[in-house]
Amino acid sequence: MEKWNQTSSDFILLGLFPQNQTGLLLLLLILLIFILASLGNSGMTALIFLDPRLHTSMYFLLSQLSLMDLMYISTTVPKMVYNFLSGQKSISFLGCGVQMFFFLTMAGSEGLILASMAYDHFVAICHPLHYPIRMSKRMCLKMILGPWTLGSINSVAHTFYILHLPYCRSRAINHFFCDVPAMVPLACMDTWVYEYMVFVSTGLFLIVPFLGITVSYGRVIFTVFHMQSKEGRRKAFTTCSTHLTVVTFYCAPFAYTYFRPKNLRSPAEDKNLAVFYTILTPMLNPIIYSLRNKEVLGAMRRVWGLFSPRKK
């Protein structure tokens, strides 16, 4: 059993892997995924910044998704790796608050940015002549700042409340980061009102964007089926299927984690699902968007040509 000072304000992160050779191998795999995700998302952001042909609303929104994924995985993995290698499992009260704030901000903002990207696709395919007006630079800026602002406000509210709960029993969090569902059971007070607010908040940041995405792509599919050009139809399907894949990776594990009744949840299952949406998804997103996007692949070749030495 883990021992800690009961009078300390620090929390204990029980972690994801056991402290043995198997755990070390799994940790090295997670570290490799972290490196790939960091390179992929920072590379995608830099690529969009460097290539003028990608200076469109769609790719500016994609750069925000990549930035969110980069911050997402950087919020959890470094601390998990440090705790495992150092043999320590503690996280300070302030550190837990900072980790929770950034995690919740990214979690809320990402759903909204995915909805913004779906709206961009809807306008581009269903109303191409109105695209320059509906997706002006000013509108694009609003669609970028909106998710960040709303996600931050939601995160501040949850972080402030959860850190002011009385933890008079155990301060050992059965997770590898400070996650709300893992911390609420540790409180020595009735939290059913707050749990209901978490349910409502998750619904607003998950179901509402998902409904918006569903309506947008319903209209897109209807328009695509009536297209005369096979090339245009193929390009539209490729763009939409890529985005829907990312939306599924984001929504499915979150919905399963946060909408399940309390009595049907287990810490082990929550941790396994968290690995998917906090570690694997940030690595997969840049791969999905680059491998199936000719414009991104073309930009990679152009940028590579700028920095590669030319033969005389």
XYZ file of N, CA and C in Angstrom, residues 1 10 41 44 61 77 81 90 111 114 120 149 190 203 208 217 233 248 259 262 271 277-278 285 297-298 303:
81
model
N 0.852 -1.205 0.000
C 0.000 0.000 0.000
C 0.875 1.237 0.000
N -0.416 17.424 -1.141
C -0.091 16.737 -2.386
C -1.049 15.576 -2.635
N 2.491 16.536 -34.658
C 1.635 17.705 -34.463
C 2.400 19.020 -34.579
N 3.007 19.395 -38.316
C 1.810 19.826 -39.036
C 1.560 21.318 -38.829
N -7.672 26.004 -39.070
C -8.386 25.231 -38.054
C -7.661 23.925 -37.742
N 1.716 12.803 -20.322
C 2.790 11.811 -20.481
C 4.080 12.178 -19.746
N 5.830 9.628 -17.069
C 7.159 9.055 -17.288
C 8.091 9.402 -16.124
N 3.955 11.235 -6.306
C 3.249 12.418 -5.828
C 3.153 13.486 -6.912
N -13.457 19.428 -29.150
C -14.770 19.112 -29.716
C -15.339 20.277 -30.505
N -13.416 20.737 -33.809
C -13.847 19.730 -34.781
C -15.183 20.123 -35.420
N -16.760 24.301 -41.819
C -15.921 24.755 -42.930
C -16.089 23.833 -44.139
N -11.625 29.932 -25.846
C -12.221 30.713 -24.757
C -13.227 29.890 -23.959
N -21.075 14.622 -0.121
C -21.980 14.188 -1.180
C -21.739 15.063 -2.419
N -22.051 16.968 -21.812
C -23.052 16.953 -22.880
C -22.951 18.172 -23.777
N -23.438 18.530 -28.241
C -23.806 19.666 -29.101
C -22.888 19.765 -30.320
N -22.522 17.129 -41.989
C -22.139 16.068 -42.910
C -23.347 15.393 -43.555
N -16.540 14.430 -56.330
C -17.189 13.525 -55.382
C -16.158 12.750 -54.565
N -14.747 10.446 -34.556
C -15.084 9.189 -33.870
C -14.064 8.865 -32.794
N -20.250 9.360 -19.623
C -21.698 9.189 -19.588
C -22.138 7.891 -18.925
N -22.120 5.693 -12.482
C -20.999 5.532 -11.557
C -20.770 4.074 -11.171
N -8.716 4.112 -17.078
C -7.319 4.392 -17.430
C -6.993 3.895 -18.838
N -7.635 8.272 -25.730
C -7.941 9.646 -26.155
C -6.903 10.678 -25.715
N -5.999 10.330 -24.797
C -4.968 11.303 -24.411
C -3.608 11.019 -25.046
N -3.941 11.528 -35.267
C -4.545 12.639 -36.016
C -3.652 13.198 -37.116
N 0.473 16.544 -48.398
C 1.640 15.827 -48.928
C 2.432 16.716 -49.890
N 1.717 17.484 -50.717
C 2.393 18.413 -51.621
C 3.144 19.491 -50.862
N 8.070 22.205 -48.776
C 8.844 22.676 -47.623
C 10.146 21.905 -47.504
